[in-house]
CSV table of C-alpha atoms and ligand atoms in Angstrom, one decimal:
chain,number,residue,atom,x,y,z
L,1,MET,CA,20.3,-18.0,-13.7
L,2,THR,CA,22.9,-16.0,-11.7
L,3,VAL,CA,22.3,-12.5,-10.2
L,4,ASP,CA,24.3,-11.1,-13.2
L,5,ASP,CA,21.6,-12.6,-15.5
L,6,PHE,CA,18.8,-11.1,-13.4
L,7,ILE,CA,20.4,-7.6,-13.4
L,8,ARG,CA,21.1,-7.8,-17.2
L,9,LYS,CA,17.5,-8.9,-17.9
L,10,SER,CA,16.2,-6.0,-15.7
L,11,LYS,CA,18.4,-3.4,-17.4
L,12,ASP,CA,17.1,-4.7,-20.8
L,13,GLY,CA,13.5,-4.0,-19.6
L,14,GLN,CA,12.5,-7.7,-19.8
L,15,THR,CA,9.8,-9.2,-17.6
L,16,PHE,CA,10.5,-12.0,-15.1
L,17,THR,CA,8.8,-15.3,-14.6
L,18,ARG,CA,7.4,-16.5,-11.3
L,19,LYS,CA,10.3,-19.0,-11.0
L,20,GLU,CA,12.8,-16.2,-11.6
L,21,LEU,CA,11.3,-14.0,-8.9
L,22,GLU,CA,11.3,-17.0,-6.5
L,23,ALA,CA,15.0,-17.5,-7.2
L,24,MET,CA,15.7,-13.8,-6.3
L,25,LEU,CA,13.6,-14.2,-3.1
L,26,ALA,CA,15.6,-17.3,-2.2
L,27,PHE,CA,18.9,-15.4,-1.9
L,28,ALA,CA,19.8,-14.7,1.7
L,29,PRO,CA,18.6,-11.1,2.6
L,30,ASP,CA,22.1,-10.2,3.6
L,31,SER,CA,23.9,-11.7,0.6
L,32,PRO,CA,25.7,-9.7,-2.1
L,33,GLU,CA,23.1,-11.0,-4.6
L,34,SER,CA,20.3,-9.4,-2.6
L,35,TYR,CA,22.2,-6.2,-2.2
L,36,ARG,CA,22.7,-6.0,-6.0
L,37,ILE,CA,19.0,-6.6,-6.6
L,38,MET,CA,18.2,-3.8,-4.1
L,39,ALA,CA,20.6,-1.5,-5.9
L,40,GLU,CA,18.9,-2.3,-9.3
L,41,ALA,CA,15.5,-1.7,-7.8
L,42,ASN,CA,16.7,1.6,-6.4
L,43,ARG,CA,18.0,2.6,-9.8
L,44,ILE,CA,14.7,1.8,-11.5
L,45,SER,CA,12.6,3.7,-8.9
L,46,LYS,CA,14.8,6.8,-9.1
L,47,THR,CA,14.8,6.7,-12.9
L,48,LEU,CA,11.0,6.4,-13.0
L,49,THR,CA,10.4,9.3,-10.6
L,50,GLY,CA,13.4,11.6,-11.2
L,51,ASN,CA,14.5,10.8,-7.6
L,52,LYS,CA,11.2,12.2,-6.1
L,53,ALA,CA,9.7,10.0,-3.4
L,54,GLU,CA,6.2,10.6,-2.0
L,55,VAL,CA,4.7,10.6,1.5
L,56,HIS,CA,1.0,9.8,1.8
L,57,ALA,CA,-0.8,10.2,5.1
L,58,GLN,CA,-3.7,8.2,6.4
L,59,PHE,CA,-6.3,8.8,9.2
L,60,SER,CA,-9.2,6.6,10.2
L,61,LEU,CA,-12.9,7.7,10.5
L,62,ASN,CA,-13.6,5.0,13.1
L,63,LEU,CA,-12.3,2.3,15.3
L,64,ALA,CA,-14.5,-0.8,15.8
L,65,PRO,CA,-14.3,-4.5,16.5
L,66,CYS,CA,-14.6,-6.0,13.0
L,67,ALA,CA,-16.1,-9.3,11.9
L,68,GLY,CA,-13.7,-9.3,8.9
L,69,GLY,CA,-11.6,-11.8,10.9
L,70,CYS,CA,-8.3,-10.7,9.5
L,71,LYS,CA,-6.0,-12.3,12.0
L,72,PHE,CA,-3.2,-9.7,11.5
L,73,CYS,CA,-5.5,-6.7,12.2
L,74,SER,CA,-6.0,-5.2,15.7
L,75,PHE,CA,-9.6,-4.3,14.8
L,76,ALA,CA,-10.5,-7.9,14.2
L,77,SER,CA,-12.8,-8.9,17.0
L,78,VAL,CA,-11.1,-12.3,17.1
L,79,ASN,CA,-7.9,-10.5,18.4
L,80,LYS,CA,-9.8,-8.9,21.3
L,81,VAL,CA,-7.8,-5.7,21.3
L,82,PHE,CA,-10.6,-3.2,21.1
L,83,GLY,CA,-13.9,-3.9,22.9
L,84,SER,CA,-15.8,-0.8,22.0
L,85,SER,CA,-16.4,1.4,18.9
L,86,SER,CA,-15.7,5.1,18.3
L,87,GLU,CA,-16.0,7.5,15.4
L,88,ILE,CA,-14.6,10.9,14.7
L,89,THR,CA,-16.9,13.8,13.7
L,90,PRO,CA,-16.9,15.5,10.3
L,91,GLU,CA,-15.2,18.5,12.0
L,92,GLN,CA,-12.4,16.3,13.4
L,93,ALA,CA,-12.0,14.5,10.0
L,94,VAL,CA,-11.6,17.8,8.2
L,95,GLU,CA,-9.1,19.0,10.8
L,96,LYS,CA,-7.0,15.8,10.4
L,97,ALA,CA,-7.1,16.0,6.6
L,98,LYS,CA,-6.1,19.7,6.6
L,99,SER,CA,-3.3,19.0,9.0
L,100,PHE,CA,-1.9,16.4,6.7
L,101,GLU,CA,-2.3,18.7,3.7
L,102,SER,CA,-0.5,21.5,5.5
L,103,SER,CA,2.3,19.2,6.6
L,104,GLY,CA,3.1,18.4,2.9
L,105,ALA,CA,1.5,15.0,2.4
L,106,ASN,CA,1.3,14.2,-1.3
L,107,ALA,CA,-2.0,12.4,-0.8
L,108,VAL,CA,-4.5,12.2,2.1
L,109,PHE,CA,-6.0,8.8,2.8
L,110,VAL,CA,-9.3,8.2,4.6
L,111,MET,CA,-9.6,4.8,6.1
L,112,THR,CA,-12.6,2.9,7.8
L,113,THR,CA,-13.1,-0.5,9.1
L,114,ALA,CA,-15.0,-2.8,6.7
L,115,HIS,CA,-18.5,-2.2,8.1
L,116,TYR,CA,-18.5,1.6,8.5
L,117,PRO,CA,-21.9,2.7,6.9
L,118,PHE,CA,-21.3,3.6,3.2
L,119,GLU,CA,-23.7,6.6,3.1
L,120,ARG,CA,-21.9,8.1,6.1
L,121,PHE,CA,-18.6,7.5,4.4
L,122,ILE,CA,-19.7,9.3,1.3
L,123,ASP,CA,-21.1,12.3,3.4
L,124,MET,CA,-17.8,12.5,5.3
L,125,ALA,CA,-15.8,12.3,2.0
L,126,ARG,CA,-17.8,15.2,0.5
L,127,GLU,CA,-17.2,17.3,3.6
L,128,ILE,CA,-13.5,16.5,3.7
L,129,ARG,CA,-13.1,17.2,-0.1
L,130,ARG,CA,-15.0,20.5,0.2
L,131,ASN,CA,-12.5,21.7,2.8
L,132,LEU,CA,-9.2,20.7,1.0
L,133,GLU,CA,-7.4,22.5,-1.7
L,134,PRO,CA,-8.7,21.4,-5.1
L,135,GLU,CA,-5.3,19.9,-6.1
L,136,THR,CA,-5.0,17.8,-2.9
L,137,VAL,CA,-5.3,14.1,-3.8
L,138,LEU,CA,-7.9,12.3,-1.7
L,139,VAL,CA,-7.7,8.5,-1.5
L,140,ALA,CA,-10.0,5.9,0.1
L,141,ASN,CA,-8.9,2.8,2.1
L,142,VAL,CA,-12.2,0.9,2.7
L,143,GLY,CA,-13.7,-2.6,2.4
L,144,ASP,CA,-15.0,-4.3,-0.8
L,145,ARG,CA,-17.3,-2.3,-3.0
L,146,THR,CA,-19.6,-2.8,-5.9
L,147,HIS,CA,-19.3,-1.0,-9.2
L,148,GLY,CA,-22.0,1.5,-8.2
L,149,GLU,CA,-20.4,2.3,-4.9
L,150,ALA,CA,-17.0,2.8,-6.6
L,151,ARG,CA,-18.6,5.3,-9.0
L,152,ARG,CA,-20.1,7.2,-6.0
L,153,MET,CA,-16.7,7.3,-4.4
L,154,LYS,CA,-15.3,8.9,-7.5
L,155,ASP,CA,-18.2,11.4,-7.6
L,156,ALA,CA,-17.6,12.2,-3.9
L,157,GLY,CA,-14.1,13.5,-4.8
L,158,PHE,CA,-11.8,10.5,-4.4
L,159,GLN,CA,-9.0,10.2,-7.0
L,160,GLY,CA,-7.8,6.9,-5.9
L,161,VAL,CA,-8.1,3.9,-3.6
L,162,TYR,CA,-5.8,1.5,-1.8
L,163,HIS,CA,-6.9,-2.1,-2.1
L,164,ALA,CA,-5.1,-5.4,-1.8
L,165,LEU,CA,-5.7,-9.1,-2.1
L,166,ARG,CA,-3.9,-10.1,1.1
L,167,LEU,CA,-1.6,-13.1,1.4
L,168,ARG,CA,-3.6,-16.1,2.4
L,169,GLU,CA,-6.9,-14.1,1.9
L,170,GLY,CA,-9.8,-16.3,2.9
L,171,ILE,CA,-7.5,-18.4,5.2
L,172,ASP,CA,-6.1,-15.8,7.6
L,173,THR,CA,-9.2,-13.7,6.9
L,174,ASN,CA,-13.0,-14.3,6.7
L,175,LEU,CA,-13.1,-12.4,3.4
L,176,ASP,CA,-13.7,-13.9,0.0
L,177,PRO,CA,-10.6,-13.5,-2.3
L,178,ARG,CA,-13.0,-13.3,-5.4
L,179,LYS,CA,-14.7,-10.2,-3.8
L,180,ARG,CA,-11.3,-8.6,-3.3
L,181,ARG,CA,-10.5,-9.1,-7.0
L,182,GLN,CA,-13.9,-7.9,-8.1
L,183,SER,CA,-13.5,-4.7,-6.0
L,184,ILE,CA,-10.1,-4.0,-7.6
L,185,ARG,CA,-11.8,-4.2,-11.0
L,186,ALA,CA,-14.8,-2.1,-9.8
L,187,PHE,CA,-12.5,0.7,-8.6
L,188,GLN,CA,-10.5,0.8,-11.8
L,189,GLU,CA,-13.5,0.7,-14.0
L,190,ALA,CA,-15.0,3.6,-12.0
L,191,GLY,CA,-11.9,5.6,-13.0
L,192,LEU,CA,-10.2,5.5,-9.5
L,193,GLN,CA,-6.4,5.1,-9.6
L,194,LEU,CA,-5.5,2.0,-7.6
L,195,GLY,CA,-2.5,1.4,-5.3
L,196,THR,CA,-1.8,-2.0,-3.9
L,197,CYS,CA,0.9,-4.0,-2.1
L,198,VAL,CA,2.1,-7.5,-1.2
L,199,GLU,CA,0.9,-7.7,2.4
L,200,PRO,CA,1.1,-8.5,5.2
L,201,VAL,CA,4.2,-10.6,4.9
L,202,GLY,CA,5.1,-13.0,7.7
L,203,PRO,CA,8.0,-15.5,8.0
L,204,GLU,CA,5.7,-18.4,7.0
L,205,HIS,CA,5.0,-17.0,3.5
L,206,THR,CA,6.9,-19.0,1.0
L,207,ASP,CA,8.9,-17.5,-1.9
L,208,GLU,CA,6.4,-19.1,-4.2
L,209,GLU,CA,3.5,-17.3,-2.5
L,210,LEU,CA,5.3,-14.0,-2.6
L,211,ALA,CA,6.3,-14.3,-6.2
L,212,GLU,CA,2.8,-15.2,-7.2
L,213,MET,CA,1.4,-12.1,-5.3
L,214,ILE,CA,4.1,-9.8,-6.8
L,215,LEU,CA,2.9,-10.9,-10.3
L,216,PHE,CA,-0.8,-10.5,-9.3
L,217,THR,CA,-0.2,-6.9,-8.1
L,218,GLY,CA,1.5,-6.0,-11.4
L,219,SER,CA,-1.2,-7.7,-13.5
L,220,PHE,CA,-3.7,-4.8,-13.1
L,221,TYR,CA,-1.1,-2.0,-13.7
L,222,PRO,CA,-1.6,-0.2,-10.4
L,223,SER,CA,-0.3,3.2,-9.5
L,224,TYR,CA,2.2,1.5,-7.1
L,225,SER,CA,2.9,-1.9,-5.6
L,226,GLY,CA,5.4,-2.8,-2.9
L,227,ALA,CA,5.5,-4.8,0.3
L,228,ALA,CA,4.4,-4.5,3.9
L,229,ARG,CA,5.4,-6.8,6.8
L,230,ARG,CA,2.9,-8.1,9.3
L,231,ILE,CA,3.2,-6.5,12.7
L,232,GLY,CA,2.6,-8.9,15.5
L,233,ILE,CA,-0.6,-8.0,17.4
L,234,PRO,CA,0.2,-9.0,21.0
L,235,GLY,CA,-1.8,-12.1,22.1
L,236,SER,CA,-3.0,-12.8,18.5
L,237,GLU,CA,-2.7,-16.2,16.9
L,238,LEU,CA,-0.4,-14.8,14.1
L,239,ALA,CA,1.9,-13.0,16.5
L,240,VAL,CA,3.2,-16.5,17.5
L,241,ARG,CA,4.6,-16.9,13.9
L,242,GLY,CA,6.8,-13.9,14.4
L,243,MET,CA,7.8,-11.1,12.1
L,244,ILE,CA,10.2,-10.8,9.2
L,245,THR,CA,13.2,-8.4,9.5
L,246,GLU,CA,13.4,-5.0,7.9
L,247,LEU,CA,16.1,-6.4,5.7
L,248,ARG,CA,14.0,-9.3,4.4
L,249,LEU,CA,11.2,-6.8,3.8
L,250,ALA,CA,13.7,-4.6,1.9
L,251,GLN,CA,14.6,-7.6,-0.3
L,252,ILE,CA,10.9,-8.3,-1.0
L,253,VAL,CA,10.4,-4.7,-1.9
L,254,ALA,CA,13.3,-4.8,-4.3
L,255,VAL,CA,12.1,-8.0,-6.0
L,256,THR,CA,8.6,-6.5,-6.3
L,257,ARG,CA,10.2,-3.6,-8.2
L,258,LEU,CA,11.8,-6.0,-10.7
L,259,GLY,CA,8.6,-8.1,-10.9
L,260,VAL,CA,6.1,-5.4,-11.8
L,261,PRO,CA,5.8,-3.5,-15.1
L,262,GLY,CA,7.7,-0.3,-15.8
L,263,SER,CA,4.5,1.7,-16.0
L,264,VAL,CA,4.1,1.2,-12.2
L,265,GLN,CA,6.0,4.3,-10.9
L,266,GLY,CA,5.4,3.8,-7.2
L,267,LEU,CA,7.0,1.3,-4.8
L,268,CYS,CA,5.7,1.3,-1.2
L,269,VAL,CA,7.2,-0.1,1.9
L,270,HIS,CA,5.3,-0.3,5.2
L,271,GLU,CA,6.2,0.5,7.8
L,272,PRO,CA,8.6,3.3,6.7
L,273,SER,CA,12.3,2.4,6.9
L,274,THR,CA,15.5,3.6,5.5
L,275,LEU,CA,16.3,0.1,4.4
L,276,GLY,CA,13.1,0.0,2.4
L,277,ALA,CA,13.9,3.2,0.7
L,278,PHE,CA,17.5,2.0,0.1
L,279,ALA,CA,16.0,-1.0,-1.7
L,280,GLY,CA,13.9,1.3,-4.0
L,281,ALA,CA,10.8,2.1,-2.1
L,282,ASN,CA,9.6,5.6,-3.0
L,283,LEU,CA,6.4,5.7,-1.0
L,284,PHE,CA,5.9,5.8,2.8
L,285,TRP,CA,2.7,6.4,4.8
L,286,ALA,CA,2.3,8.6,7.8
L,287,GLU,CA,-0.6,7.7,10.0
L,288,SER,CA,-2.9,9.1,12.7
L,289,GLY,CA,-5.9,7.9,14.6
L,290,ALA,CA,-6.8,4.2,14.6
L,291,ASN,CA,-4.4,1.9,12.8
L,292,PRO,CA,-4.9,-1.9,12.2
L,293,ARG,CA,-1.3,-2.6,13.1
L,294,ASP,CA,-1.4,-0.8,16.4
L,295,VAL,CA,-3.0,-1.5,19.8
L,296,ARG,CA,-3.1,2.2,20.7
L,297,GLN,CA,-6.3,4.1,19.8
L,298,GLU,CA,-4.2,6.9,18.4
L,299,THR,CA,-1.3,5.6,16.4
L,300,GLU,CA,0.5,9.0,16.4
L,301,HIS,CA,1.3,8.0,20.1
L,302,GLY,CA,2.3,4.5,19.0
L,303,ARG,CA,3.6,3.0,15.7
L,304,GLY,CA,2.5,5.8,13.4
L,305,ALA,CA,5.1,8.1,11.8
L,306,THR,CA,4.5,11.8,10.9
L,307,VAL,CA,4.9,13.2,7.5
L,308,HIS,CA,8.0,15.0,8.7
L,309,GLN,CA,9.6,11.8,10.0
L,310,CYS,CA,8.8,10.0,6.7
L,311,ARG,CA,10.4,12.8,4.7
L,312,GLU,CA,13.5,12.7,6.9
L,313,LEU,CA,13.9,8.9,6.4
L,314,PHE,CA,13.9,9.4,2.6
L,315,ARG,CA,16.5,12.1,2.9
L,316,GLU,CA,18.7,9.9,5.0
L,317,VAL,CA,19.2,7.5,2.0
L,318,GLY,CA,19.5,10.1,-0.7
L,319,TRP,CA,15.9,10.4,-1.9
L,320,GLY,CA,14.4,13.8,-2.7
L,321,VAL,CA,10.7,14.2,-1.8
L,322,LEU,CA,8.0,15.5,-4.1
L,323,GLU,CA,6.4,18.8,-3.3
L,324,GLY,CA,2.7,19.0,-4.3
L,325,PRO,CA,0.1,16.4,-5.3
L,326,SER,CA,1.0,12.8,-5.8
L,327,ARG,CA,2.1,11.8,-9.2
L,328,TYR,CA,1.3,8.1,-8.6
L,329,TYR,CA,-2.4,8.9,-8.2
L,330,ALA,CA,-2.4,11.3,-11.1
L,331,THR,CA,-1.4,8.6,-13.5
L,332,ARG,CA,-3.2,9.4,-16.6
L,333,GLY,CA,-5.0,6.9,-18.8
L,334,SER,CA,-6.9,3.7,-18.5
L,335,GLN,CA,-5.6,0.3,-17.4
L,336,ARG,CA,-5.3,-0.6,-21.1
L,337,GLU,CA,-3.2,2.5,-21.8
L,338,ARG,CA,-0.9,1.8,-18.9
L,339,ARG,CA,-0.5,-1.8,-20.1
L,340,GLU,CA,0.5,-0.5,-23.5
L,341,ARG,CA,3.0,1.9,-22.0
L,342,ALA,CA,4.5,-1.0,-20.0
L,343,GLY,CA,5.8,-2.5,-23.2
L,344,PRO,CA,6.3,-6.2,-23.8
F,1,LIG,S1,-8.4,-5.6,7.9
F,1,LIG,FE1,-10.4,-4.6,7.5
F,1,LIG,S2,-11.9,-6.2,7.2
F,1,LIG,FE2,-10.1,-7.2,8.2
F,1,LIG,S3,-10.5,-7.2,10.4
F,1,LIG,FE3,-9.3,-5.3,9.9
F,1,LIG,S4,-10.9,-3.7,9.6
F,1,LIG,FE4,-11.9,-5.7,9.4
């Protein structure tokens, strides 16, 4: 198929096979074919959202060497970046959440490393929730959870979660891919809206792996999908493999847009970039505190962007930014209803 065929098929609202996504990913990132796919992805994203992008903002409750063994993560003890643990207090957590809320974040994310005690996490969540405006969207980014734990997170005031089956999960991590999938189901069955992503992309990932992951993310009708590139953690085994360019990431973001159902409104790119937004991304994250892609303890002094910076990046490429609570995490209806809305 030519790029004309792909664009026509997309405009007709048809779904793409893995082989077709692979063919789109195989175009050179700086080719006219890739630019046309980016333009089509941008068109879809703007149509789905009325040209209103979103900025979500994440902070971490703790920083700790983690046995999860994810070779791309600065918390992984195997990477020897952080030797000691620290946690923020409930008061500090509330202050960070309120600061994001007042700066206009469309959703506030609370992150922990995989082994942060669950009871403490629920207590912290209740305290944060109690201090935010009722309409502020609260989202969790935590390790694998059971059905019971997912229901307790919902009861504690979370509207959604971020969870992903990472590329080469179980190979570049010590985590069980089946557990990642089970957690995704548990979160959705508990009524939590789920966002996900194709991550963390490195130069060694093949078009076939990426296409397969794009289809997997679309298969459970998330609030958003998208793509994030791996950031090299200095001294780590994976840093030797290098990083993909922002342009290649933008291409993957665009192909992801074409590869997931039309009921998926959101399309994230991480880290934030004008190229990603140009290619259709309509979700950026601001970050503060500990960050698994940073070697600084407070990423606001390192890689992390502010809400204001994210909003400005969107404006640079013609995106408006939503005022008020996230629409992605407010997606109404069950997974079955979203599947039906997605059409054939
Ligand atoms: S990604 Fe999560 S589970 Fe993996 S090492 Fe980092 S904190 Fe641990």
